[in-house]
Amino acid sequence: DTGVSQDPRHKITKRGQNVTFRCDPISEHNRLYWYRQTLGQGPEFLTYFQNEAQLEKSRLLSDRFSAERPKGSFSTLEIQRTEQGDSAMYLCASSDPDRVYNEQFFGPGTRLTVL
Amino acid sequence: QQQVKQSPQSLIVQKGGISIINCAYENTAFDYFPWYQQFPGKGPALLIAIRPDVSEKKEGRFTISFNKSAKQFSLHIMDSQPGDSATYFCAASKDSGGSNYKLTFGKGTLLTVNP
């Protein structure tokens, strides 16, 4: 399978704990995005990487959130001191800048539940 | 500020019928308009996309109609099938001029196709 992969698929944690999610983009896609989707809503942009550089962060990404893409390949999203409001689906997408359209391909997501 | 407004929120059609979902955007800088299909528990899958230099794009049973002056675009699903039952999201982004390419999504339309 050469699509975007995310791990874990589901995470249940207690309020106050730290969690980390991983995203592996499609090979050779140098653009990588994180989005958050709550129930009944469309995905909302969180942050964007081009290679290893984090070029934009949404205001939704509070100080408790941090994302990295250390070697320009996989990326991690960490949430510290989780809150119940962090419960959501966290989606990763990647795109190839050489294509005519900047088509973003999404992974299956990580469903986070904060108790 | 909701930059992409999508309607209807839900839609029920009979097998073989035409499903029509509408979106309106506010930001005239947007120049890329994709539609995504999402099944429960899965990530969004890219269906079809259009740029504002054309008024219509067709791929199989799926057609996007685009009205630049009205800042509206719509998805038409011809010969709707029960397997098309899913949530559909319109989105928009600024894809040129060194942008960050982030997608702004509508709130989604839950489509149910009855057999």
Coordinates of N, CA and C in Angstrom, one line a residue:
Chain A
D1 N 0.8 -1.2 0.0 CA 0.0 0.0 0.0 C 0.9 1.2 0.0
T2 N 0.7 2.1 -1.0 CA 1.6 3.3 -1.0 C 0.9 4.6 -0.6
G3 N -0.3 4.5 0.1 CA -1.0 5.6 0.5 C -0.4 6.2 1.8
V4 N -1.1 7.2 2.3 CA -0.7 7.9 3.6 C -1.1 6.9 4.7
S5 N -0.1 6.7 5.6 CA -0.5 5.8 6.8 C -0.3 6.6 8.1
Q6 N -1.1 6.3 9.0 CA -1.1 6.9 10.3 C -1.2 5.9 11.4
D7 N -0.5 6.2 12.5 CA -0.4 5.3 13.7 C -0.4 6.0 15.0
P8 N -1.2 5.6 16.0 CA -2.1 4.5 15.9 C -3.4 5.0 15.2
R9 N -4.3 4.0 15.0 CA -5.6 4.4 14.4 C -6.6 4.9 15.5
H10 N -6.4 4.4 16.7 CA -7.3 4.8 17.8 C -6.4 5.0 19.1
K11 N -6.7 6.0 19.9 CA -6.0 6.3 21.1 C -7.0 6.8 22.1
I12 N -7.0 6.1 23.2 CA -7.8 6.5 24.4 C -6.9 6.9 25.5
T13 N -7.0 8.1 26.1 CA -6.1 8.5 27.1 C -6.9 9.3 28.2
K14 N -6.3 9.5 29.3 CA -6.9 10.2 30.4 C -6.4 11.7 30.3
R15 N -7.3 12.5 30.7 CA -7.0 14.0 30.7 C -5.7 14.2 31.4
G16 N -4.9 15.0 30.8 CA -3.6 15.4 31.4 C -2.4 14.6 30.9
Q17 N -2.7 13.5 30.2 CA -1.6 12.7 29.7 C -1.1 13.3 28.3
N18 N 0.1 12.9 28.0 CA 0.6 13.3 26.7 C 0.4 12.2 25.6
V19 N 0.2 12.5 24.4 CA 0.0 11.6 23.3 C 0.8 12.0 22.1
T20 N 1.2 11.0 21.3 CA 2.0 11.3 20.1 C 1.4 10.5 19.0
F21 N 1.2 11.1 17.8 CA 0.7 10.4 16.7 C 1.8 10.5 15.6
R22 N 1.8 9.5 14.7 CA 2.8 9.4 13.6 C 2.0 9.4 12.3
C23 N 2.6 10.1 11.3 CA 2.1 10.1 9.9 C 3.3 9.7 9.0
D24 N 3.0 8.8 8.1 CA 4.0 8.5 7.0 C 3.3 8.9 5.7
P25 N 3.9 9.9 5.0 CA 3.2 10.4 3.8 C 3.5 9.4 2.6
I26 N 2.9 9.7 1.5 CA 3.2 9.0 0.3 C 4.7 9.3 -0.1
S27 N 5.4 8.3 -0.6 CA 6.8 8.5 -0.9 C 7.0 9.6 -1.9
E28 N 8.0 10.4 -1.6 CA 8.4 11.6 -2.4 C 7.4 12.7 -2.4
H29 N 6.4 12.7 -1.6 CA 5.5 13.8 -1.3 C 6.2 14.7 -0.3
N30 N 6.7 15.9 -0.7 CA 7.4 16.7 0.2 C 6.5 17.6 1.0
R31 N 5.3 17.7 0.7 CA 4.3 18.6 1.5 C 3.5 17.7 2.4
L32 N 3.4 18.0 3.6 CA 2.7 17.2 4.6 C 1.8 18.2 5.4
Y33 N 0.6 17.8 5.7 CA -0.4 18.6 6.4 C -1.0 17.8 7.6
W34 N -1.3 18.5 8.6 CA -2.2 17.9 9.7 C -3.5 18.7 9.8
Y35 N -4.6 18.0 9.9 CA -5.9 18.5 10.1 C -6.5 17.9 11.3
R36 N -7.5 18.5 11.9 CA -8.3 18.0 12.9 C -9.8 18.0 12.5
Q37 N -10.5 16.9 12.8 CA -11.9 16.8 12.4 C -12.7 16.4 13.6
T38 N -13.7 17.2 14.0 CA -14.6 16.8 15.1 C -15.9 16.3 14.5
L39 N -16.7 15.7 15.3 CA -17.9 15.0 14.8 C -18.8 16.0 14.1
G40 N -19.2 15.6 12.9 CA -20.2 16.4 12.2 C -19.6 17.7 11.5
Q41 N -18.2 17.8 11.5 CA -17.6 18.9 10.9 C -16.6 18.5 9.8
G42 N -16.2 19.5 9.0 CA -15.2 19.2 8.0 C -13.8 19.3 8.7
P43 N -12.8 18.8 8.1 CA -11.4 18.9 8.7 C -11.0 20.3 8.8
E44 N -10.2 20.7 9.8 CA -9.7 22.0 10.0 C -8.2 21.9 10.0
F45 N -7.6 22.8 9.3 CA -6.1 22.9 9.1 C -5.4 23.1 10.4
L46 N -4.4 22.4 10.7 CA -3.6 22.6 11.9 C -2.2 23.2 11.5
T47 N -1.5 22.4 10.6 CA -0.1 22.8 10.3 C 0.3 22.2 9.0
Y48 N 1.4 22.8 8.5 CA 1.9 22.4 7.1 C 3.4 22.4 7.1
F49 N 4.0 21.3 6.5 CA 5.4 21.2 6.3 C 5.7 21.1 4.8
Q50 N 6.8 21.7 4.5 CA 7.4 21.5 3.2 C 8.8 20.9 3.5
N51 N 9.0 19.7 3.1 CA 10.2 19.0 3.6 C 10.2 19.0 5.1
E52 N 11.3 19.4 5.7 CA 11.4 19.4 7.2 C 10.9 20.7 7.8
A53 N 10.7 21.7 7.0 CA 10.3 23.0 7.5 C 8.8 23.2 7.8
Q54 N 8.5 23.6 9.0 CA 7.1 23.8 9.3 C 6.8 25.3 8.9
L55 N 6.0 25.4 7.9 CA 5.8 26.7 7.3 C 4.6 27.5 7.8
E56 N 3.6 26.8 8.4 CA 2.5 27.5 8.9 C 1.9 26.7 10.0
K57 N 1.4 27.4 11.1 CA 0.6 26.8 12.1 C -0.6 27.6 12.3
S58 N -1.8 26.9 12.4 CA -3.0 27.5 12.7 C -3.1 28.0 14.1
R59 N -4.0 29.0 14.4 CA -4.3 29.4 15.7 C -4.9 28.3 16.6
L60 N -5.4 27.3 15.9 CA -6.0 26.1 16.6 C -4.9 25.3 17.3
L61 N -3.7 25.5 16.8 CA -2.6 24.7 17.4 C -2.0 25.5 18.6
S62 N -2.6 25.1 19.8 CA -2.2 25.8 21.0 C -0.8 25.4 21.4
D63 N -0.3 26.0 22.5 CA 1.1 25.7 22.9 C 1.2 24.3 23.4
R64 N 0.1 23.6 23.6 CA 0.2 22.2 24.0 C 0.5 21.2 22.8
F65 N 0.3 21.8 21.6 CA 0.5 21.0 20.4 C 1.9 21.3 19.8
S66 N 2.6 20.2 19.4 CA 3.8 20.4 18.6 C 3.9 19.4 17.5
A67 N 4.4 19.8 16.4 CA 4.5 18.9 15.3 C 6.0 19.0 14.8
E68 N 6.5 17.8 14.3 CA 7.8 17.8 13.8 C 7.8 16.9 12.5
R69 N 8.8 17.2 11.7 CA 9.1 16.3 10.5 C 10.6 16.3 10.3
P70 N 11.3 15.6 11.2 CA 12.7 15.8 11.4 C 13.6 15.6 10.1
K71 N 13.3 14.6 9.3 CA 14.1 14.4 8.1 C 13.3 14.6 6.8
G72 N 12.2 15.3 6.9 CA 11.4 15.5 5.7 C 10.6 14.3 5.2
S73 N 10.6 13.3 6.1 CA 9.8 12.1 5.7 C 8.6 12.0 6.6
F74 N 8.6 11.1 7.6 CA 7.4 11.0 8.5 C 7.3 12.2 9.4
S75 N 6.1 12.4 10.0 CA 5.9 13.5 10.9 C 5.2 13.0 12.1
T76 N 5.4 13.7 13.2 CA 4.8 13.4 14.5 C 4.0 14.6 15.0
L77 N 2.9 14.3 15.6 CA 2.1 15.4 16.2 C 1.9 15.0 17.7
E78 N 2.4 15.8 18.6 CA 2.3 15.6 20.0 C 1.4 16.5 20.7
I79 N 0.5 16.0 21.6 CA -0.4 16.8 22.4 C 0.0 16.6 23.8
Q80 N 0.4 17.7 24.5 CA 0.7 17.6 25.9 C -0.5 18.0 26.8
R81 N -0.5 17.4 27.9 CA -1.6 17.7 28.9 C -3.0 17.7 28.2
T82 N -3.3 16.6 27.7 CA -4.6 16.5 26.9 C -5.8 17.0 27.7
E83 N -6.7 17.5 27.0 CA -8.0 18.0 27.5 C -9.1 17.3 26.8
Q84 N -10.3 17.2 27.4 CA -11.4 16.6 26.7 C -11.7 17.2 25.4
G85 N -11.5 18.5 25.3 CA -11.8 19.2 24.0 C -10.8 18.8 22.9
D86 N -9.8 18.0 23.2 CA -8.8 17.6 22.2 C -9.4 16.3 21.5
S87 N -10.5 15.7 22.0 CA -11.0 14.5 21.4 C -11.5 14.9 20.0
A88 N -11.0 14.1 19.0 CA -11.2 14.4 17.6 C -10.5 13.4 16.8
M89 N -10.7 13.4 15.5 CA -10.0 12.6 14.5 C -8.8 13.5 14.0
Y90 N -7.6 13.0 14.1 CA -6.5 13.8 13.6 C -6.0 13.2 12.3
L91 N -6.1 14.0 11.2 CA -5.8 13.5 9.9 C -4.5 14.1 9.3
C92 N -3.8 13.3 8.6 CA -2.6 13.7 8.0 C -2.8 13.6 6.4
A93 N -2.3 14.5 5.7 CA -2.4 14.5 4.2 C -1.0 14.8 3.7
S94 N -0.8 14.4 2.4 CA 0.5 14.8 1.8 C 0.2 15.1 0.3
S95 N 1.1 15.9 -0.3 CA 0.9 16.2 -1.7 C 2.2 16.4 -2.4
D96 N 2.2 16.2 -3.7 CA 3.4 16.3 -4.6 C 3.4 17.6 -5.3
P97 N 4.4 18.5 -5.1 CA 4.4 19.8 -5.7 C 4.6 19.8 -7.2
D98 N 5.0 18.6 -7.7 CA 5.2 18.5 -9.2 C 3.9 18.3 -10.0
R99 N 2.8 18.0 -9.3 CA 1.6 17.8 -10.0 C 0.9 19.2 -10.3
V100 N 0.1 19.1 -11.4 CA -0.6 20.4 -11.8 C -1.5 20.9 -10.7
Y101 N -2.3 20.0 -10.1 CA -3.1 20.4 -8.9 C -2.3 20.0 -7.7
N102 N -2.5 20.8 -6.6 CA -1.9 20.4 -5.3 C -2.8 19.4 -4.6
E103 N -3.0 18.2 -5.2 CA -4.0 17.3 -4.7 C -3.4 16.7 -3.4
Q104 N -4.3 16.8 -2.3 CA -3.9 16.3 -1.0 C -4.6 15.0 -0.8
F105 N -3.8 14.0 -0.4 CA -4.2 12.7 -0.2 C -4.2 12.4 1.3
F106 N -5.3 12.0 1.9 CA -5.4 11.8 3.3 C -5.2 10.4 3.8
G107 N -4.6 10.3 5.0 CA -4.5 9.0 5.6 C -5.8 8.7 6.3
P108 N -5.9 7.5 7.0 CA -7.1 7.0 7.6 C -7.4 7.8 8.9
G109 N -6.5 8.5 9.5 CA -6.7 9.3 10.7 C -6.4 8.5 11.9
T110 N -6.2 9.3 13.0 CA -6.1 8.7 14.4 C -7.2 9.3 15.2
R111 N -8.0 8.4 15.7 CA -9.2 8.9 16.5 C -8.7 9.0 18.0
L112 N -8.7 10.2 18.5 CA -8.3 10.4 19.9 C -9.5 10.6 20.8
T113 N -9.6 9.9 21.9 CA -10.6 10.0 22.9 C -9.9 10.4 24.2
V114 N -10.3 11.5 24.8 CA -9.7 11.9 26.1 C -10.8 11.8 27.1
L115 N -10.5 10.9 28.1 CA -11.5 10.7 29.1 C -11.4 11.7 30.3
Chain B
Q1 N -15.4 33.0 11.1 CA -15.9 33.3 9.7 C -15.8 32.0 8.9
Q2 N -17.0 31.6 8.4 CA -17.0 30.3 7.7 C -16.7 30.7 6.2
Q3 N -15.6 30.3 5.7 CA -15.2 30.7 4.4 C -15.8 29.9 3.3
V4 N -16.2 28.7 3.6 CA -16.9 27.8 2.6 C -18.2 27.3 3.2
K5 N -19.3 27.6 2.6 CA -20.6 27.2 3.1 C -21.1 26.1 2.2
Q6 N -21.6 25.0 2.8 CA -22.0 23.9 2.1 C -23.5 23.6 2.4
S7 N -24.2 23.2 1.4 CA -25.6 22.8 1.6 C -26.0 21.7 0.6
P8 N -27.0 20.9 0.9 CA -27.7 20.8 2.2 C -26.8 20.0 3.2
Q9 N -27.3 20.0 4.4 CA -26.6 19.3 5.5 C -26.7 17.8 5.3
S10 N -27.9 17.4 4.8 CA -28.1 16.0 4.5 C -29.0 15.9 3.2
L11 N -29.0 14.7 2.6 CA -29.6 14.5 1.3 C -30.0 13.1 1.1
I12 N -31.2 12.8 0.8 CA -31.7 11.4 0.5 C -32.2 11.4 -0.9
V13 N -31.6 10.4 -1.7 CA -32.0 10.3 -3.1 C -32.3 8.8 -3.3
Q14 N -33.1 8.5 -4.4 CA -33.3 7.1 -4.8 C -32.2 6.7 -5.7
K15 N -32.0 5.4 -5.7 CA -31.0 4.8 -6.6 C -31.4 5.2 -8.0
G16 N -30.3 5.6 -8.8 CA -30.5 6.1 -10.1 C -30.8 7.6 -10.3
G17 N -31.0 8.2 -9.2 CA -31.3 9.6 -9.2 C -30.1 10.5 -9.3
I18 N -30.3 11.8 -9.3 CA -29.1 12.7 -9.3 C -29.0 13.4 -8.0
S19 N -27.8 13.4 -7.4 CA -27.5 14.0 -6.2 C -26.8 15.3 -6.5
I20 N -27.2 16.4 -5.8 CA -26.6 17.7 -6.1 C -26.3 18.4 -4.7
I21 N -25.0 18.7 -4.6 CA -24.5 19.4 -3.4 C -23.9 20.7 -3.8
N22 N -24.2 21.7 -3.0 CA -23.8 23.1 -3.4 C -22.8 23.7 -2.4
C23 N -21.9 24.5 -2.8 CA -20.9 25.2 -2.0 C -20.8 26.6 -2.4
A24 N -20.5 27.5 -1.5 CA -20.3 28.9 -1.8 C -19.0 29.3 -1.0
Y25 N -18.2 30.1 -1.6 CA -17.0 30.6 -0.9 C -16.9 32.1 -0.9
E26 N -16.1 32.6 0.0 CA -16.0 34.1 0.2 C -14.7 34.6 -0.3
N27 N -13.6 33.8 -0.1 CA -12.3 34.3 -0.4 C -12.0 34.3 -1.9
T28 N -11.9 35.4 -2.6 CA -11.7 35.4 -4.1 C -10.3 34.9 -4.4
A29 N -9.4 34.8 -3.4 CA -8.1 34.3 -3.7 C -8.0 32.8 -3.9
F30 N -9.1 32.1 -3.5 CA -9.1 30.6 -3.7 C -9.1 30.3 -5.2
D31 N -8.3 29.3 -5.6 CA -8.1 29.0 -7.0 C -8.1 27.5 -7.2
Y32 N -8.5 26.7 -6.2 CA -8.5 25.3 -6.4 C -9.6 24.7 -5.5
F33 N -10.5 23.9 -6.1 CA -11.8 23.5 -5.5 C -11.9 22.0 -5.6
P34 N -11.6 21.2 -4.6 CA -11.8 19.8 -4.7 C -13.0 19.4 -3.9
W35 N -13.5 18.2 -4.2 CA -14.5 17.5 -3.5 C -13.9 16.2 -2.9
Y36 N -14.3 15.9 -1.7 CA -13.8 14.7 -1.0 C -15.1 13.9 -0.6
Q37 N -14.8 12.6 -0.5 CA -15.9 11.6 -0.1 C -15.3 10.9 1.2
Q38 N -16.1 10.8 2.2 CA -15.6 10.2 3.4 C -16.6 9.2 3.9
F39 N -16.2 8.0 4.2 CA -17.0 6.9 4.8 C -16.7 6.9 6.3
P40 N -17.6 6.4 7.1 CA -17.4 6.4 8.6 C -16.1 5.8 9.0
G41 N -15.4 6.4 9.8 CA -14.1 5.8 10.3 C -13.0 5.9 9.4
K42 N -13.1 6.5 8.2 CA -12.1 6.6 7.2 C -11.7 8.0 7.0
G43 N -10.5 8.2 6.4 CA -10.1 9.6 6.0 C -10.8 10.0 4.7
P44 N -10.8 11.3 4.4 CA -11.4 11.8 3.2 C -10.7 11.3 2.0
A45 N -11.4 11.0 0.9 CA -10.8 10.5 -0.3 C -11.1 11.5 -1.4
L46 N -10.1 12.0 -2.1 CA -10.3 12.9 -3.2 C -11.1 12.3 -4.3
L47 N -12.2 13.1 -4.7 CA -13.1 12.6 -5.8 C -12.8 13.3 -7.1
I48 N -12.8 14.6 -7.1 CA -12.7 15.4 -8.3 C -12.4 16.8 -7.9
A49 N -11.7 17.5 -8.7 CA -11.3 18.9 -8.4 C -11.4 19.8 -9.6
I50 N -11.5 21.1 -9.4 CA -11.6 22.0 -10.5 C -10.8 23.3 -10.2
R51 N -10.3 24.0 -11.2 CA -9.8 25.3 -11.1 C -10.8 26.3 -11.8
P52 N -10.7 27.6 -11.4 CA -11.7 28.5 -11.9 C -11.6 28.9 -13.3
D53 N -10.6 28.4 -14.1 CA -10.5 28.7 -15.5 C -11.5 27.9 -16.4
V54 N -12.1 26.9 -15.7 CA -13.1 26.1 -16.5 C -14.5 26.2 -15.7
S55 N -15.6 26.0 -16.4 CA -16.9 26.1 -15.7 C -17.4 24.7 -15.4
E56 N -16.8 23.7 -15.9 CA -17.4 22.3 -15.6 C -16.3 21.3 -15.8
K57 N -16.3 20.3 -15.0 CA -15.4 19.1 -15.1 C -16.1 17.9 -14.8
K58 N -16.0 16.9 -15.7 CA -16.7 15.6 -15.5 C -15.7 14.5 -15.4
E59 N -16.0 13.6 -14.4 CA -15.2 12.4 -14.3 C -16.2 11.2 -14.0
G60 N -16.5 10.4 -15.0 CA -17.4 9.3 -14.7 C -18.8 9.9 -14.4
R61 N -19.3 9.4 -13.2 CA -20.7 9.9 -12.8 C -20.6 11.2 -12.0
F62 N -19.4 11.7 -11.8 CA -19.2 12.9 -11.0 C -18.9 14.2 -11.8
T63 N -19.6 15.3 -11.6 CA -19.4 16.5 -12.4 C -19.3 17.6 -11.4
I64 N -18.4 18.5 -11.6 CA -18.3 19.8 -10.8 C -18.7 20.9 -11.8
S65 N -19.7 21.7 -11.3 CA -20.0 22.9 -12.0 C -19.5 24.1 -11.2
F66 N -18.9 25.1 -11.9 CA -18.3 26.2 -11.2 C -18.8 27.5 -11.8
N67 N -19.2 28.4 -10.9 CA -19.6 29.8 -11.3 C -18.8 30.8 -10.6
K68 N -17.8 31.3 -11.3 CA -16.8 32.2 -10.6 C -17.5 33.5 -10.2
S69 N -18.4 34.1 -11.0 CA -18.9 35.4 -10.6 C -19.8 35.2 -9.4
A70 N -20.5 34.1 -9.3 CA -21.3 33.9 -8.1 C -20.6 33.3 -6.9
K71 N -19.3 32.9 -7.1 CA -18.5 32.3 -6.1 C -19.2 31.1 -5.6
Q72 N -19.6 30.2 -6.5 CA -20.3 29.0 -6.1 C -19.8 27.8 -7.0
F73 N -19.9 26.7 -6.4 CA -19.6 25.5 -7.2 C -20.4 24.3 -6.6
S74 N -20.6 23.3 -7.4 CA -21.5 22.2 -7.0 C -21.0 20.9 -7.5
L75 N -21.4 19.9 -6.8 CA -21.1 18.5 -7.2 C -22.4 17.8 -7.6
H76 N -22.4 17.2 -8.8 CA -23.5 16.4 -9.3 C -23.1 15.0 -9.4
I77 N -23.8 14.1 -8.8 CA -23.6 12.7 -8.9 C -24.7 12.1 -9.7
M78 N -24.4 11.6 -10.9 CA -25.4 11.0 -11.8 C -25.6 9.6 -11.4
D79 N -26.8 9.1 -11.7 CA -27.1 7.6 -11.5 C -26.6 7.2 -10.1
S80 N -27.1 7.9 -9.1 CA -26.6 7.6 -7.7 C -26.8 6.2 -7.3
Q81 N -25.8 5.6 -6.6 CA -25.9 4.2 -6.2 C -25.8 4.1 -4.7
P82 N -26.4 3.1 -4.1 CA -26.3 2.9 -2.6 C -24.8 3.0 -2.1
G83 N -23.9 2.6 -2.9 CA -22.5 2.6 -2.5 C -21.9 4.1 -2.5
D84 N -22.7 5.0 -3.0 CA -22.3 6.4 -2.9 C -22.7 7.0 -1.6
S85 N -23.4 6.3 -0.8 CA -23.8 6.8 0.5 C -22.6 7.1 1.4
A86 N -22.4 8.3 1.7 CA -21.2 8.8 2.4 C -21.4 10.3 2.8
T87 N -20.4 10.8 3.4 CA -20.4 12.3 3.6 C -19.5 12.9 2.6
Y88 N -19.9 14.0 2.0 CA -19.2 14.7 1.0 C -18.8 16.1 1.5
F89 N -17.6 16.4 1.2 CA -17.0 17.7 1.6 C -16.5 18.5 0.4
C90 N -16.9 19.7 0.3 CA -16.3 20.6 -0.6 C -15.2 21.3 0.1
A91 N -14.2 21.8 -0.6 CA -13.0 22.5 0.0 C -12.5 23.5 -1.0
A92 N -11.7 24.4 -0.5 CA -11.1 25.4 -1.4 C -9.7 25.7 -0.8
S93 N -8.8 26.1 -1.7 CA -7.5 26.6 -1.3 C -6.9 27.6 -2.3
K94 N -5.9 28.3 -1.8 CA -5.1 29.1 -2.7 C -3.9 28.3 -3.1
D95 N -3.8 28.0 -4.4 CA -2.8 27.0 -4.8 C -1.6 27.7 -5.5
S96 N -1.6 29.0 -5.6 CA -0.6 29.6 -6.3 C 0.1 30.8 -5.5
G97 N 1.1 31.3 -6.0 CA 1.7 32.5 -5.4 C 2.4 32.2 -4.0
G98 N 3.0 31.0 -3.9 CA 3.7 30.7 -2.7 C 2.8 30.6 -1.4
S99 N 1.6 30.1 -1.7 CA 0.7 29.9 -0.6 C 1.1 28.7 0.2
N100 N 0.3 28.4 1.3 CA 0.6 27.2 2.0 C -0.3 26.1 1.6
Y101 N -1.2 26.3 0.7 CA -2.1 25.3 0.1 C -3.0 24.7 1.1
K102 N -3.3 25.2 2.2 CA -4.2 24.6 3.2 C -5.6 24.6 2.6
L103 N -6.3 23.5 2.9 CA -7.6 23.4 2.4 C -8.6 23.9 3.5
T104 N -9.6 24.7 3.0 CA -10.7 25.1 3.9 C -11.9 24.3 3.5
F105 N -12.5 23.6 4.4 CA -13.6 22.6 4.1 C -14.9 23.2 4.5
G106 N -15.9 22.8 3.7 CA -17.3 23.0 4.2 C -17.6 22.0 5.3
K107 N -18.9 22.1 5.8 CA -19.2 21.3 7.0 C -19.7 19.9 6.6
G108 N -19.9 19.6 5.3 CA -20.2 18.3 4.9 C -21.7 18.1 4.6
T109 N -21.9 17.1 3.7 CA -23.3 16.7 3.4 C -23.4 15.2 3.5
L110 N -24.3 14.7 4.3 CA -24.5 13.3 4.5 C -25.5 12.8 3.4
L111 N -24.9 12.1 2.4 CA -25.8 11.5 1.3 C -26.2 10.1 1.6
T112 N -27.5 9.9 1.5 CA -28.0 8.5 1.6 C -28.7 8.2 0.3
V113 N -28.3 7.1 -0.3 CA -29.0 6.7 -1.5 C -29.7 5.4 -1.2
N114 N -31.0 5.5 -1.3 CA -31.9 4.4 -1.0 C -32.0 3.4 -2.2
P115 N -32.0 2.1 -2.0 CA -32.0 1.1 -3.1 C -33.4 1.0 -3.7

